Amino acid sequence: NAGVTQTPKFRVLKTGQSMTLLCAQDMNHEYMYWYRQDPGMGLRLIHYSVGEGTTAKGEVPDGYNVSRLKKQNFLLGLESAAPSQTSVYFCASSEVTSNQPQHFGDGTRLSIL
Amino acid sequence: QKEVEQDPGPLSVPEGAIVSLNCTYSNSAFQYFMWYRQYSRKGPELLMYTYSSGNKEDGRFTAQVDKSSKYISLFIRDSQPSDSATYLCAMSVPPGAGGTSYGKLTFGQGTILTVHP
Protein backbone atom coordinates (compact mmCIF):
# COMPACT_ATOMS: atom_id res chain seq x y z
CA ASN A 1 0.00 0.00 0.00
CA ALA A 2 1.89 3.07 -1.26
CA GLY A 3 -0.33 5.78 0.28
CA VAL A 4 0.86 9.18 -0.98
CA THR A 5 3.75 9.17 -3.45
CA GLN A 6 5.65 12.28 -4.50
CA THR A 7 8.01 12.65 -7.45
CA PRO A 8 10.73 13.74 -7.78
CA LYS A 9 12.35 13.42 -4.34
CA PHE A 10 15.06 16.01 -5.03
CA ARG A 11 15.52 18.70 -7.63
CA VAL A 12 17.83 21.66 -8.21
CA LEU A 13 16.61 24.46 -10.47
CA LYS A 14 18.00 27.71 -11.71
CA THR A 15 16.08 30.93 -11.15
CA GLY A 16 13.45 31.37 -13.84
CA GLN A 17 13.13 27.69 -14.72
CA SER A 18 9.82 25.92 -14.47
CA MET A 19 8.91 22.51 -13.14
CA THR A 20 6.03 20.36 -12.00
CA LEU A 21 5.84 18.29 -8.83
CA LEU A 22 3.62 15.23 -8.97
CA CYS A 23 1.58 13.76 -6.14
CA ALA A 24 -0.31 10.48 -6.45
CA GLN A 25 -2.49 8.80 -3.82
CA ASP A 26 -4.03 5.34 -3.91
CA MET A 27 -6.47 5.72 -1.00
CA ASN A 28 -9.35 7.10 -3.07
CA HIS A 29 -9.27 10.31 -1.03
CA GLU A 30 -11.27 13.29 -2.26
CA TYR A 31 -9.20 16.02 -0.64
CA MET A 32 -5.61 16.74 -1.55
CA TYR A 33 -3.19 19.43 -0.37
CA TRP A 34 0.18 20.95 -1.13
CA TYR A 35 2.32 22.35 1.71
CA ARG A 36 5.74 23.82 1.99
CA GLN A 37 7.90 23.33 5.08
CA ASP A 38 10.58 25.85 5.99
CA PRO A 39 12.75 26.08 9.13
CA GLY A 40 10.98 28.06 11.83
CA MET A 41 7.82 28.40 9.72
CA GLY A 42 6.22 24.99 10.10
CA LEU A 43 3.91 23.65 7.42
CA ARG A 44 2.11 26.22 5.29
CA LEU A 45 -0.70 25.38 2.90
CA ILE A 46 -0.10 26.42 -0.71
CA HIS A 47 -3.16 25.08 -2.56
CA TYR A 48 -5.73 22.42 -1.98
CA SER A 49 -8.40 20.48 -3.86
CA VAL A 50 -11.72 19.10 -2.65
CA GLY A 51 -12.26 16.91 -5.68
CA GLU A 52 -11.34 16.11 -9.26
CA GLY A 53 -11.34 19.26 -11.38
CA THR A 54 -11.37 21.66 -8.40
CA THR A 55 -8.57 23.68 -6.83
CA ALA A 56 -8.37 26.52 -4.33
CA LYS A 57 -5.77 28.82 -2.81
CA GLY A 58 -4.25 28.22 0.59
CA GLU A 59 -2.14 30.54 2.75
CA VAL A 60 0.85 31.04 0.43
CA PRO A 61 -0.33 30.49 -3.19
CA ASP A 62 1.71 33.16 -4.98
CA GLY A 63 4.13 31.79 -7.58
CA TYR A 64 2.44 28.37 -7.73
CA ASN A 65 -0.28 26.78 -9.81
CA VAL A 66 -2.02 23.43 -9.38
CA SER A 67 -4.18 21.05 -11.33
CA ARG A 68 -6.33 18.05 -10.37
CA LEU A 69 -7.30 16.42 -13.64
CA LYS A 70 -7.59 12.97 -12.07
CA LYS A 71 -8.82 12.16 -8.59
CA GLN A 72 -5.64 10.35 -7.63
CA ASN A 73 -3.20 13.01 -8.88
CA PHE A 74 -2.46 16.55 -7.74
CA LEU A 75 0.19 18.55 -9.58
CA LEU A 76 2.05 21.59 -8.29
CA GLY A 77 3.68 23.87 -10.84
CA LEU A 78 6.30 26.55 -10.54
CA GLU A 79 6.20 28.68 -13.68
CA SER A 80 9.26 30.82 -12.96
CA ALA A 81 11.21 29.53 -9.98
CA ALA A 82 12.64 32.00 -7.46
CA PRO A 83 15.19 31.38 -4.66
CA SER A 84 12.42 32.11 -2.12
CA GLN A 85 10.73 28.91 -3.30
CA THR A 86 13.59 26.78 -2.04
CA SER A 87 11.82 24.50 0.39
CA VAL A 88 10.59 21.01 1.12
CA TYR A 89 7.20 20.41 -0.48
CA PHE A 90 4.71 17.94 0.96
CA CYS A 91 1.56 16.58 -0.54
CA ALA A 92 -1.22 15.23 1.64
CA SER A 93 -4.65 13.70 1.18
CA SER A 94 -7.68 13.05 3.36
CA GLU A 95 -11.14 11.53 3.22
CA VAL A 96 -14.14 13.59 2.16
CA THR A 97 -15.50 13.96 5.68
CA SER A 98 -14.12 17.19 7.08
CA ASN A 99 -11.66 17.14 9.95
CA GLN A 100 -10.29 13.76 8.99
CA PRO A 101 -6.53 13.50 9.51
CA GLN A 102 -4.31 14.15 6.53
CA HIS A 103 -1.86 11.57 5.21
CA PHE A 104 1.43 12.89 3.90
CA GLY A 105 3.96 11.88 1.28
CA ASP A 106 7.70 11.93 1.96
CA GLY A 107 8.30 15.27 0.30
CA THR A 108 10.21 16.86 -2.56
CA ARG A 109 13.34 18.79 -1.67
CA LEU A 110 13.65 21.69 -4.07
CA SER A 111 16.59 24.08 -4.32
CA ILE A 112 16.46 27.16 -6.50
CA LEU A 113 19.85 28.67 -7.31
CA GLN B 1 1.10 35.93 17.68
CA LYS B 2 0.79 32.48 16.13
CA GLU B 3 -2.46 30.59 16.53
CA VAL B 4 -0.56 27.52 17.70
CA GLU B 5 2.65 27.75 19.71
CA GLN B 6 5.02 24.85 20.12
CA ASP B 7 8.46 24.94 21.71
CA PRO B 8 10.87 23.91 18.95
CA GLY B 9 13.35 22.45 21.44
CA PRO B 10 15.57 20.67 20.74
CA LEU B 11 14.77 18.25 23.53
CA SER B 12 17.30 15.56 24.46
CA VAL B 13 16.46 12.78 26.92
CA PRO B 14 17.99 9.44 27.96
CA GLU B 15 16.43 6.19 26.87
CA GLY B 16 13.60 5.13 29.18
CA ALA B 17 12.64 8.69 30.16
CA ILE B 18 9.10 10.02 30.09
CA VAL B 19 8.80 12.74 27.47
CA SER B 20 6.26 15.53 27.57
CA LEU B 21 5.59 17.57 24.43
CA ASN B 22 3.19 20.49 24.49
CA CYS B 23 1.30 22.99 22.37
CA THR B 24 -0.75 26.00 23.34
CA TYR B 25 -3.31 27.63 21.11
CA SER B 26 -5.39 30.77 21.03
CA ASN B 27 -8.45 29.79 18.95
CA SER B 28 -11.09 28.35 21.26
CA ALA B 29 -12.98 26.94 18.24
CA PHE B 30 -10.39 24.18 17.71
CA GLN B 31 -12.05 20.84 18.34
CA TYR B 32 -9.88 18.27 16.58
CA PHE B 33 -6.31 17.72 17.76
CA MET B 34 -3.58 15.66 16.17
CA TRP B 35 0.02 14.73 16.78
CA TYR B 36 2.27 13.89 13.89
CA ARG B 37 5.73 12.35 14.03
CA GLN B 38 8.24 13.29 11.35
CA TYR B 39 11.47 11.40 10.92
CA SER B 40 14.37 13.10 9.17
CA ARG B 41 13.81 13.38 5.41
CA LYS B 42 10.35 11.85 5.71
CA GLY B 43 6.80 13.17 5.69
CA PRO B 44 4.69 13.71 8.82
CA GLU B 45 3.04 10.51 10.04
CA LEU B 46 -0.17 10.61 12.07
CA LEU B 47 0.45 9.45 15.63
CA MET B 48 -2.61 10.45 17.64
CA TYR B 49 -6.01 11.96 16.79
CA THR B 50 -8.44 13.23 19.42
CA TYR B 51 -11.67 15.14 19.48
CA SER B 52 -12.43 17.77 22.11
CA SER B 53 -11.09 17.35 25.66
CA GLY B 54 -9.77 14.32 27.47
CA ASN B 55 -7.08 11.69 27.18
CA LYS B 56 -6.31 9.06 24.59
CA GLU B 57 -3.78 6.30 25.03
CA ASP B 58 -2.07 4.15 22.41
CA GLY B 59 0.72 1.95 23.65
CA ARG B 60 3.48 4.14 25.05
CA PHE B 61 1.80 7.32 23.78
CA THR B 62 -0.84 9.39 25.57
CA ALA B 63 -2.47 12.48 24.13
CA GLN B 64 -4.10 14.93 26.48
CA VAL B 65 -6.33 17.89 25.63
CA ASP B 66 -7.26 20.62 28.10
CA LYS B 67 -9.58 22.97 26.26
CA SER B 68 -10.13 25.20 29.29
CA SER B 69 -6.41 26.03 29.28
CA LYS B 70 -6.04 25.78 25.47
CA TYR B 71 -3.24 23.31 25.99
CA ILE B 72 -2.49 19.91 24.49
CA SER B 73 0.19 17.41 25.42
CA LEU B 74 1.76 14.25 24.12
CA PHE B 75 3.43 11.94 26.63
CA ILE B 76 5.84 9.22 25.59
CA ARG B 77 6.58 6.58 28.21
CA ASP B 78 9.73 4.44 28.21
CA SER B 79 11.17 6.49 25.37
CA GLN B 80 13.33 4.70 22.82
CA PRO B 81 16.03 5.93 20.40
CA SER B 82 13.56 5.11 17.62
CA ASP B 83 11.31 7.88 19.02
CA SER B 84 13.89 10.46 17.94
CA ALA B 85 12.03 12.66 15.48
CA THR B 86 10.24 15.98 15.14
CA TYR B 87 6.77 16.01 16.70
CA LEU B 88 4.16 18.34 15.23
CA CYS B 89 0.86 19.23 16.80
CA ALA B 90 -2.04 20.14 14.52
CA MET B 91 -5.61 21.21 15.10
CA SER B 92 -8.75 22.15 13.22
CA VAL B 93 -12.12 23.81 13.59
CA PRO B 94 -15.30 21.91 12.59
CA PRO B 95 -17.21 23.47 9.67
CA GLY B 96 -20.21 24.08 11.93
CA ALA B 97 -18.08 26.21 14.23
CA GLY B 98 -16.78 28.44 11.47
CA GLY B 99 -14.13 26.11 10.11
CA THR B 100 -13.50 25.32 6.47
CA SER B 101 -15.20 22.51 4.56
CA TYR B 102 -11.87 20.93 3.73
CA GLY B 103 -10.70 20.62 7.34
CA LYS B 104 -7.88 23.15 7.34
CA LEU B 105 -5.13 22.08 9.73
CA THR B 106 -3.15 24.61 11.74
CA PHE B 107 0.25 23.23 12.68
CA GLY B 108 2.68 23.99 15.45
CA GLN B 109 6.29 24.61 14.54
CA GLY B 110 7.38 21.14 15.67
CA THR B 111 9.59 19.96 18.55
CA ILE B 112 12.82 18.13 17.75
CA LEU B 113 13.27 15.18 20.13
CA THR B 114 16.40 13.08 20.54
CA VAL B 115 16.40 9.99 22.74
CA HIS B 116 19.95 8.85 23.39
CA PRO B 117 20.90 5.30 24.47
PDB file of C-alpha atoms in Angstrom:
ATOM      1  CA  ASN A   1       0.000   0.000   0.000  1.00  0.00           C
ATOM      2  CA  ALA A   2       1.888   3.070  -1.262  1.00  0.00           C
ATOM      3  CA  GLY A   3      -0.333   5.783   0.285  1.00  0.00           C
ATOM      4  CA  VAL A   4       0.856   9.182  -0.982  1.00  0.00           C
ATOM      5  CA  THR A   5       3.753   9.173  -3.453  1.00  0.00           C
ATOM      6  CA  GLN A   6       5.655  12.283  -4.502  1.00  0.00           C
ATOM      7  CA  THR A   7       8.009  12.651  -7.447  1.00  0.00           C
ATOM      8  CA  PRO A   8      10.728  13.740  -7.781  1.00  0.00           C
ATOM      9  CA  LYS A   9      12.352  13.424  -4.342  1.00  0.00           C
ATOM     10  CA  PHE A  10      15.056  16.009  -5.030  1.00  0.00           C
ATOM     11  CA  ARG A  11      15.523  18.703  -7.627  1.00  0.00           C
ATOM     12  CA  VAL A  12      17.830  21.658  -8.214  1.00  0.00           C
ATOM     13  CA  LEU A  13      16.610  24.461 -10.468  1.00  0.00           C
ATOM     14  CA  LYS A  14      17.998  27.712 -11.709  1.00  0.00           C
ATOM     15  CA  THR A  15      16.081  30.933 -11.148  1.00  0.00           C
ATOM     16  CA  GLY A  16      13.452  31.370 -13.836  1.00  0.00           C
ATOM     17  CA  GLN A  17      13.131  27.694 -14.725  1.00  0.00           C
ATOM     18  CA  SER A  18       9.816  25.920 -14.474  1.00  0.00           C
ATOM     19  CA  MET A  19       8.909  22.511 -13.144  1.00  0.00           C
ATOM     20  CA  THR A  20       6.027  20.355 -11.995  1.00  0.00           C
ATOM     21  CA  LEU A  21       5.840  18.292  -8.831  1.00  0.00           C
ATOM     22  CA  LEU A  22       3.624  15.234  -8.974  1.00  0.00           C
ATOM     23  CA  CYS A  23       1.580  13.764  -6.144  1.00  0.00           C
ATOM     24  CA  ALA A  24      -0.310  10.484  -6.447  1.00  0.00           C
ATOM     25  CA  GLN A  25      -2.489   8.799  -3.823  1.00  0.00           C
ATOM     26  CA  ASP A  26      -4.034   5.336  -3.910  1.00  0.00           C
ATOM     27  CA  MET A  27      -6.471   5.722  -0.996  1.00  0.00           C
ATOM     28  CA  ASN A  28      -9.347   7.103  -3.071  1.00  0.00           C
ATOM     29  CA  HIS A  29      -9.267  10.313  -1.035  1.00  0.00           C
ATOM     30  CA  GLU A  30     -11.271  13.289  -2.260  1.00  0.00           C
ATOM     31  CA  TYR A  31      -9.197  16.019  -0.635  1.00  0.00           C
ATOM     32  CA  MET A  32      -5.605  16.744  -1.547  1.00  0.00           C
ATOM     33  CA  TYR A  33      -3.185  19.435  -0.366  1.00  0.00           C
ATOM     34  CA  TRP A  34       0.181  20.954  -1.131  1.00  0.00           C
ATOM     35  CA  TYR A  35       2.319  22.351   1.713  1.00  0.00           C
ATOM     36  CA  ARG A  36       5.741  23.820   1.992  1.00  0.00           C
ATOM     37  CA  GLN A  37       7.898  23.334   5.084  1.00  0.00           C
ATOM     38  CA  ASP A  38      10.577  25.846   5.989  1.00  0.00           C
ATOM     39  CA  PRO A  39      12.752  26.079   9.126  1.00  0.00           C
ATOM     40  CA  GLY A  40      10.982  28.060  11.833  1.00  0.00           C
ATOM     41  CA  MET A  41       7.816  28.399   9.725  1.00  0.00           C
ATOM     42  CA  GLY A  42       6.225  24.990  10.100  1.00  0.00           C
ATOM     43  CA  LEU A  43       3.911  23.646   7.418  1.00  0.00           C
ATOM     44  CA  ARG A  44       2.113  26.220   5.288  1.00  0.00           C
ATOM     45  CA  LEU A  45      -0.701  25.377   2.898  1.00  0.00           C
ATOM     46  CA  ILE A  46      -0.095  26.418  -0.708  1.00  0.00           C
ATOM     47  CA  HIS A  47      -3.156  25.084  -2.564  1.00  0.00           C
ATOM     48  CA  TYR A  48      -5.731  22.418  -1.981  1.00  0.00           C
ATOM     49  CA  SER A  49      -8.398  20.483  -3.863  1.00  0.00           C
ATOM     50  CA  VAL A  50     -11.719  19.105  -2.653  1.00  0.00           C
ATOM     51  CA  GLY A  51     -12.255  16.910  -5.679  1.00  0.00           C
ATOM     52  CA  GLU A  52     -11.340  16.114  -9.257  1.00  0.00           C
ATOM     53  CA  GLY A  53     -11.344  19.261 -11.378  1.00  0.00           C
ATOM     54  CA  THR A  54     -11.369  21.662  -8.405  1.00  0.00           C
ATOM     55  CA  THR A  55      -8.568  23.677  -6.827  1.00  0.00           C
ATOM     56  CA  ALA A  56      -8.371  26.522  -4.330  1.00  0.00           C
ATOM     57  CA  LYS A  57      -5.767  28.816  -2.809  1.00  0.00           C
ATOM     58  CA  GLY A  58      -4.252  28.223   0.587  1.00  0.00           C
ATOM     59  CA  GLU A  59      -2.142  30.540   2.748  1.00  0.00           C
ATOM     60  CA  VAL A  60       0.850  31.040   0.428  1.00  0.00           C
ATOM     61  CA  PRO A  61      -0.326  30.490  -3.188  1.00  0.00           C
ATOM     62  CA  ASP A  62       1.707  33.156  -4.984  1.00  0.00           C
ATOM     63  CA  GLY A  63       4.129  31.789  -7.577  1.00  0.00           C
ATOM     64  CA  TYR A  64       2.440  28.368  -7.729  1.00  0.00           C
ATOM     65  CA  ASN A  65      -0.279  26.778  -9.813  1.00  0.00           C
ATOM     66  CA  VAL A  66      -2.024  23.431  -9.381  1.00  0.00           C
ATOM     67  CA  SER A  67      -4.182  21.045 -11.325  1.00  0.00           C
ATOM     68  CA  ARG A  68      -6.333  18.047 -10.369  1.00  0.00           C
ATOM     69  CA  LEU A  69      -7.303  16.422 -13.641  1.00  0.00           C
ATOM     70  CA  LYS A  70      -7.594  12.967 -12.074  1.00  0.00           C
ATOM     71  CA  LYS A  71      -8.822  12.162  -8.587  1.00  0.00           C
ATOM     72  CA  GLN A  72      -5.641  10.354  -7.629  1.00  0.00           C
ATOM     73  CA  ASN A  73      -3.198  13.008  -8.883  1.00  0.00           C
ATOM     74  CA  PHE A  74      -2.459  16.554  -7.739  1.00  0.00           C
ATOM     75  CA  LEU A  75       0.189  18.549  -9.583  1.00  0.00           C
ATOM     76  CA  LEU A  76       2.050  21.589  -8.288  1.00  0.00           C
ATOM     77  CA  GLY A  77       3.685  23.868 -10.839  1.00  0.00           C
ATOM     78  CA  LEU A  78       6.303  26.553 -10.541  1.00  0.00           C
ATOM     79  CA  GLU A  79       6.195  28.684 -13.676  1.00  0.00           C
ATOM     80  CA  SER A  80       9.263  30.815 -12.963  1.00  0.00           C
ATOM     81  CA  ALA A  81      11.210  29.526  -9.982  1.00  0.00           C
ATOM     82  CA  ALA A  82      12.643  32.001  -7.462  1.00  0.00           C
ATOM     83  CA  PRO A  83      15.193  31.384  -4.662  1.00  0.00           C
ATOM     84  CA  SER A  84      12.422  32.113  -2.115  1.00  0.00           C
ATOM     85  CA  GLN A  85      10.734  28.915  -3.299  1.00  0.00           C
ATOM     86  CA  THR A  86      13.593  26.777  -2.035  1.00  0.00           C
ATOM     87  CA  SER A  87      11.821  24.501   0.389  1.00  0.00           C
ATOM     88  CA  VAL A  88      10.588  21.014   1.118  1.00  0.00           C
ATOM     89  CA  TYR A  89       7.199  20.407  -0.484  1.00  0.00           C
ATOM     90  CA  PHE A  90       4.713  17.943   0.959  1.00  0.00           C
ATOM     91  CA  CYS A  91       1.563  16.584  -0.544  1.00  0.00           C
ATOM     92  CA  ALA A  92      -1.220  15.227   1.644  1.00  0.00           C
ATOM     93  CA  SER A  93      -4.647  13.705   1.180  1.00  0.00           C
ATOM     94  CA  SER A  94      -7.685  13.047   3.362  1.00  0.00           C
ATOM     95  CA  GLU A  95     -11.142  11.534   3.217  1.00  0.00           C
ATOM     96  CA  VAL A  96     -14.144  13.588   2.156  1.00  0.00           C
ATOM     97  CA  THR A  97     -15.497  13.962   5.682  1.00  0.00           C
ATOM     98  CA  SER A  98     -14.120  17.187   7.081  1.00  0.00           C
ATOM     99  CA  ASN A  99     -11.655  17.139   9.949  1.00  0.00           C
ATOM    100  CA  GLN A 100     -10.288  13.763   8.993  1.00  0.00           C
ATOM    101  CA  PRO A 101      -6.528  13.504   9.508  1.00  0.00           C
ATOM    102  CA  GLN A 102      -4.314  14.155   6.535  1.00  0.00           C
ATOM    103  CA  HIS A 103      -1.864  11.572   5.209  1.00  0.00           C
ATOM    104  CA  PHE A 104       1.432  12.886   3.896  1.00  0.00           C
ATOM    105  CA  GLY A 105       3.963  11.879   1.285  1.00  0.00           C
ATOM    106  CA  ASP A 106       7.702  11.931   1.956  1.00  0.00           C
ATOM    107  CA  GLY A 107       8.296  15.271   0.301  1.00  0.00           C
ATOM    108  CA  THR A 108      10.209  16.858  -2.559  1.00  0.00           C
ATOM    109  CA  ARG A 109      13.342  18.788  -1.665  1.00  0.00           C
ATOM    110  CA  LEU A 110      13.647  21.689  -4.070  1.00  0.00           C
ATOM    111  CA  SER A 111      16.586  24.081  -4.316  1.00  0.00           C
ATOM    112  CA  ILE A 112      16.461  27.164  -6.505  1.00  0.00           C
ATOM    113  CA  LEU A 113      19.847  28.672  -7.311  1.00  0.00           C
TER     114      LEU A 113
ATOM    115  CA  GLN B   1       1.105  35.933  17.675  1.00  0.00           C
ATOM    116  CA  LYS B   2       0.794  32.480  16.128  1.00  0.00           C
ATOM    117  CA  GLU B   3      -2.463  30.591  16.532  1.00  0.00           C
ATOM    118  CA  VAL B   4      -0.556  27.525  17.696  1.00  0.00           C
ATOM    119  CA  GLU B   5       2.649  27.753  19.708  1.00  0.00           C
ATOM    120  CA  GLN B   6       5.024  24.849  20.122  1.00  0.00           C
ATOM    121  CA  ASP B   7       8.458  24.945  21.705  1.00  0.00           C
ATOM    122  CA  PRO B   8      10.874  23.906  18.950  1.00  0.00           C
ATOM    123  CA  GLY B   9      13.346  22.452  21.436  1.00  0.00           C
ATOM    124  CA  PRO B  10      15.566  20.674  20.744  1.00  0.00           C
ATOM    125  CA  LEU B  11      14.768  18.249  23.527  1.00  0.00           C
ATOM    126  CA  SER B  12      17.302  15.563  24.463  1.00  0.00           C
ATOM    127  CA  VAL B  13      16.457  12.776  26.916  1.00  0.00           C
ATOM    128  CA  PRO B  14      17.994   9.436  27.959  1.00  0.00           C
ATOM    129  CA  GLU B  15      16.432   6.185  26.870  1.00  0.00           C
ATOM    130  CA  GLY B  16      13.596   5.134  29.181  1.00  0.00           C
ATOM    131  CA  ALA B  17      12.639   8.695  30.157  1.00  0.00           C
ATOM    132  CA  ILE B  18       9.101  10.021  30.086  1.00  0.00           C
ATOM    133  CA  VAL B  19       8.798  12.737  27.467  1.00  0.00           C
ATOM    134  CA  SER B  20       6.259  15.535  27.571  1.00  0.00           C
ATOM    135  CA  LEU B  21       5.591  17.569  24.431  1.00  0.00           C
ATOM    136  CA  ASN B  22       3.188  20.493  24.493  1.00  0.00           C
ATOM    137  CA  CYS B  23       1.302  22.988  22.372  1.00  0.00           C
ATOM    138  CA  THR B  24      -0.749  25.998  23.338  1.00  0.00           C
ATOM    139  CA  TYR B  25      -3.309  27.630  21.114  1.00  0.00           C
ATOM    140  CA  SER B  26      -5.392  30.767  21.026  1.00  0.00           C
ATOM    141  CA  ASN B  27      -8.449  29.786  18.948  1.00  0.00           C
ATOM    142  CA  SER B  28     -11.095  28.355  21.264  1.00  0.00           C
ATOM    143  CA  ALA B  29     -12.977  26.943  18.239  1.00  0.00           C
ATOM    144  CA  PHE B  30     -10.390  24.185  17.707  1.00  0.00           C
ATOM    145  CA  GLN B  31     -12.050  20.837  18.345  1.00  0.00           C
ATOM    146  CA  TYR B  32      -9.876  18.274  16.585  1.00  0.00           C
ATOM    147  CA  PHE B  33      -6.312  17.720  17.763  1.00  0.00           C
ATOM    148  CA  MET B  34      -3.583  15.660  16.166  1.00  0.00           C
ATOM    149  CA  TRP B  35       0.016  14.733  16.784  1.00  0.00           C
ATOM    150  CA  TYR B  36       2.267  13.889  13.887  1.00  0.00           C
ATOM    151  CA  ARG B  37       5.730  12.352  14.031  1.00  0.00           C
ATOM    152  CA  GLN B  38       8.236  13.288  11.352  1.00  0.00           C
ATOM    153  CA  TYR B  39      11.472  11.403  10.915  1.00  0.00           C
ATOM    154  CA  SER B  40      14.374  13.098   9.169  1.00  0.00           C
ATOM    155  CA  ARG B  41      13.808  13.380   5.414  1.00  0.00           C
ATOM    156  CA  LYS B  42      10.349  11.847   5.708  1.00  0.00           C
ATOM    157  CA  GLY B  43       6.798  13.168   5.687  1.00  0.00           C
ATOM    158  CA  PRO B  44       4.687  13.713   8.819  1.00  0.00           C
ATOM    159  CA  GLU B  45       3.037  10.508  10.036  1.00  0.00           C
ATOM    160  CA  LEU B  46      -0.170  10.610  12.070  1.00  0.00           C
ATOM    161  CA  LEU B  47       0.454   9.445  15.629  1.00  0.00           C
ATOM    162  CA  MET B  48      -2.608  10.451  17.635  1.00  0.00           C
ATOM    163  CA  TYR B  49      -6.011  11.960  16.794  1.00  0.00           C
ATOM    164  CA  THR B  50      -8.437  13.229  19.418  1.00  0.00           C
ATOM    165  CA  TYR B  51     -11.669  15.136  19.484  1.00  0.00           C
ATOM    166  CA  SER B  52     -12.431  17.771  22.111  1.00  0.00           C
ATOM    167  CA  SER B  53     -11.092  17.351  25.661  1.00  0.00           C
ATOM    168  CA  GLY B  54      -9.765  14.320  27.472  1.00  0.00           C
ATOM    169  CA  ASN B  55      -7.076  11.687  27.178  1.00  0.00           C
ATOM    170  CA  LYS B  56      -6.314   9.063  24.591  1.00  0.00           C
ATOM    171  CA  GLU B  57      -3.783   6.297  25.030  1.00  0.00           C
ATOM    172  CA  ASP B  58      -2.074   4.155  22.405  1.00  0.00           C
ATOM    173  CA  GLY B  59       0.717   1.952  23.655  1.00  0.00           C
ATOM    174  CA  ARG B  60       3.484   4.142  25.054  1.00  0.00           C
ATOM    175  CA  PHE B  61       1.801   7.318  23.784  1.00  0.00           C
ATOM    176  CA  THR B  62      -0.841   9.389  25.575  1.00  0.00           C
ATOM    177  CA  ALA B  63      -2.467  12.481  24.125  1.00  0.00           C
ATOM    178  CA  GLN B  64      -4.104  14.927  26.482  1.00  0.00           C
ATOM    179  CA  VAL B  65      -6.328  17.890  25.626  1.00  0.00           C
ATOM    180  CA  ASP B  66      -7.258  20.617  28.105  1.00  0.00           C
ATOM    181  CA  LYS B  67      -9.582  22.971  26.264  1.00  0.00           C
ATOM    182  CA  SER B  68     -10.130  25.199  29.289  1.00  0.00           C
ATOM    183  CA  SER B  69      -6.414  26.027  29.278  1.00  0.00           C
ATOM    184  CA  LYS B  70      -6.044  25.778  25.473  1.00  0.00           C
ATOM    185  CA  TYR B  71      -3.238  23.309  25.994  1.00  0.00           C
ATOM    186  CA  ILE B  72      -2.493  19.911  24.490  1.00  0.00           C
ATOM    187  CA  SER B  73       0.190  17.411  25.421  1.00  0.00           C
ATOM    188  CA  LEU B  74       1.759  14.247  24.122  1.00  0.00           C
ATOM    189  CA  PHE B  75       3.432  11.937  26.629  1.00  0.00           C
ATOM    190  CA  ILE B  76       5.841   9.218  25.592  1.00  0.00           C
ATOM    191  CA  ARG B  77       6.580   6.576  28.212  1.00  0.00           C
ATOM    192  CA  ASP B  78       9.725   4.439  28.210  1.00  0.00           C
ATOM    193  CA  SER B  79      11.168   6.494  25.366  1.00  0.00           C
ATOM    194  CA  GLN B  80      13.334   4.698  22.819  1.00  0.00           C
ATOM    195  CA  PRO B  81      16.027   5.933  20.405  1.00  0.00           C
ATOM    196  CA  SER B  82      13.561   5.113  17.624  1.00  0.00           C
ATOM    197  CA  ASP B  83      11.306   7.881  19.024  1.00  0.00           C
ATOM    198  CA  SER B  84      13.887  10.459  17.938  1.00  0.00           C
ATOM    199  CA  ALA B  85      12.025  12.662  15.482  1.00  0.00           C
ATOM    200  CA  THR B  86      10.238  15.982  15.136  1.00  0.00           C
ATOM    201  CA  TYR B  87       6.768  16.013  16.700  1.00  0.00           C
ATOM    202  CA  LEU B  88       4.156  18.341  15.231  1.00  0.00           C
ATOM    203  CA  CYS B  89       0.857  19.229  16.796  1.00  0.00           C
ATOM    204  CA  ALA B  90      -2.039  20.144  14.520  1.00  0.00           C
ATOM    205  CA  MET B  91      -5.612  21.205  15.101  1.00  0.00           C
ATOM    206  CA  SER B  92      -8.749  22.146  13.216  1.00  0.00           C
ATOM    207  CA  VAL B  93     -12.122  23.806  13.592  1.00  0.00           C
ATOM    208  CA  PRO B  94     -15.304  21.907  12.589  1.00  0.00           C
ATOM    209  CA  PRO B  95     -17.213  23.471   9.665  1.00  0.00           C
ATOM    210  CA  GLY B  96     -20.207  24.079  11.928  1.00  0.00           C
ATOM    211  CA  ALA B  97     -18.082  26.211  14.234  1.00  0.00           C
ATOM    212  CA  GLY B  98     -16.776  28.436  11.468  1.00  0.00           C
ATOM    213  CA  GLY B  99     -14.132  26.107  10.111  1.00  0.00           C
ATOM    214  CA  THR B 100     -13.505  25.317   6.473  1.00  0.00           C
ATOM    215  CA  SER B 101     -15.201  22.514   4.564  1.00  0.00           C
ATOM    216  CA  TYR B 102     -11.870  20.931   3.732  1.00  0.00           C
ATOM    217  CA  GLY B 103     -10.696  20.625   7.344  1.00  0.00           C
ATOM    218  CA  LYS B 104      -7.877  23.146   7.343  1.00  0.00           C
ATOM    219  CA  LEU B 105      -5.129  22.084   9.731  1.00  0.00           C
ATOM    220  CA  THR B 106      -3.151  24.609  11.744  1.00  0.00           C
ATOM    221  CA  PHE B 107       0.251  23.233  12.681  1.00  0.00           C
ATOM    222  CA  GLY B 108       2.682  23.994  15.447  1.00  0.00           C
ATOM    223  CA  GLN B 109       6.287  24.608  14.537  1.00  0.00           C
ATOM    224  CA  GLY B 110       7.383  21.138  15.670  1.00  0.00           C
ATOM    225  CA  THR B 111       9.587  19.955  18.553  1.00  0.00           C
ATOM    226  CA  ILE B 112      12.824  18.130  17.752  1.00  0.00           C
ATOM    227  CA  LEU B 113      13.271  15.178  20.128  1.00  0.00           C
ATOM    228  CA  THR B 114      16.405  13.082  20.537  1.00  0.00           C
ATOM    229  CA  VAL B 115      16.404   9.986  22.740  1.00  0.00           C
ATOM    230  CA  HIS B 116      19.947   8.854  23.394  1.00  0.00           C
ATOM    231  CA  PRO B 117      20.896   5.303  24.468  1.00  0.00           C
TER     232      PRO B 117
END
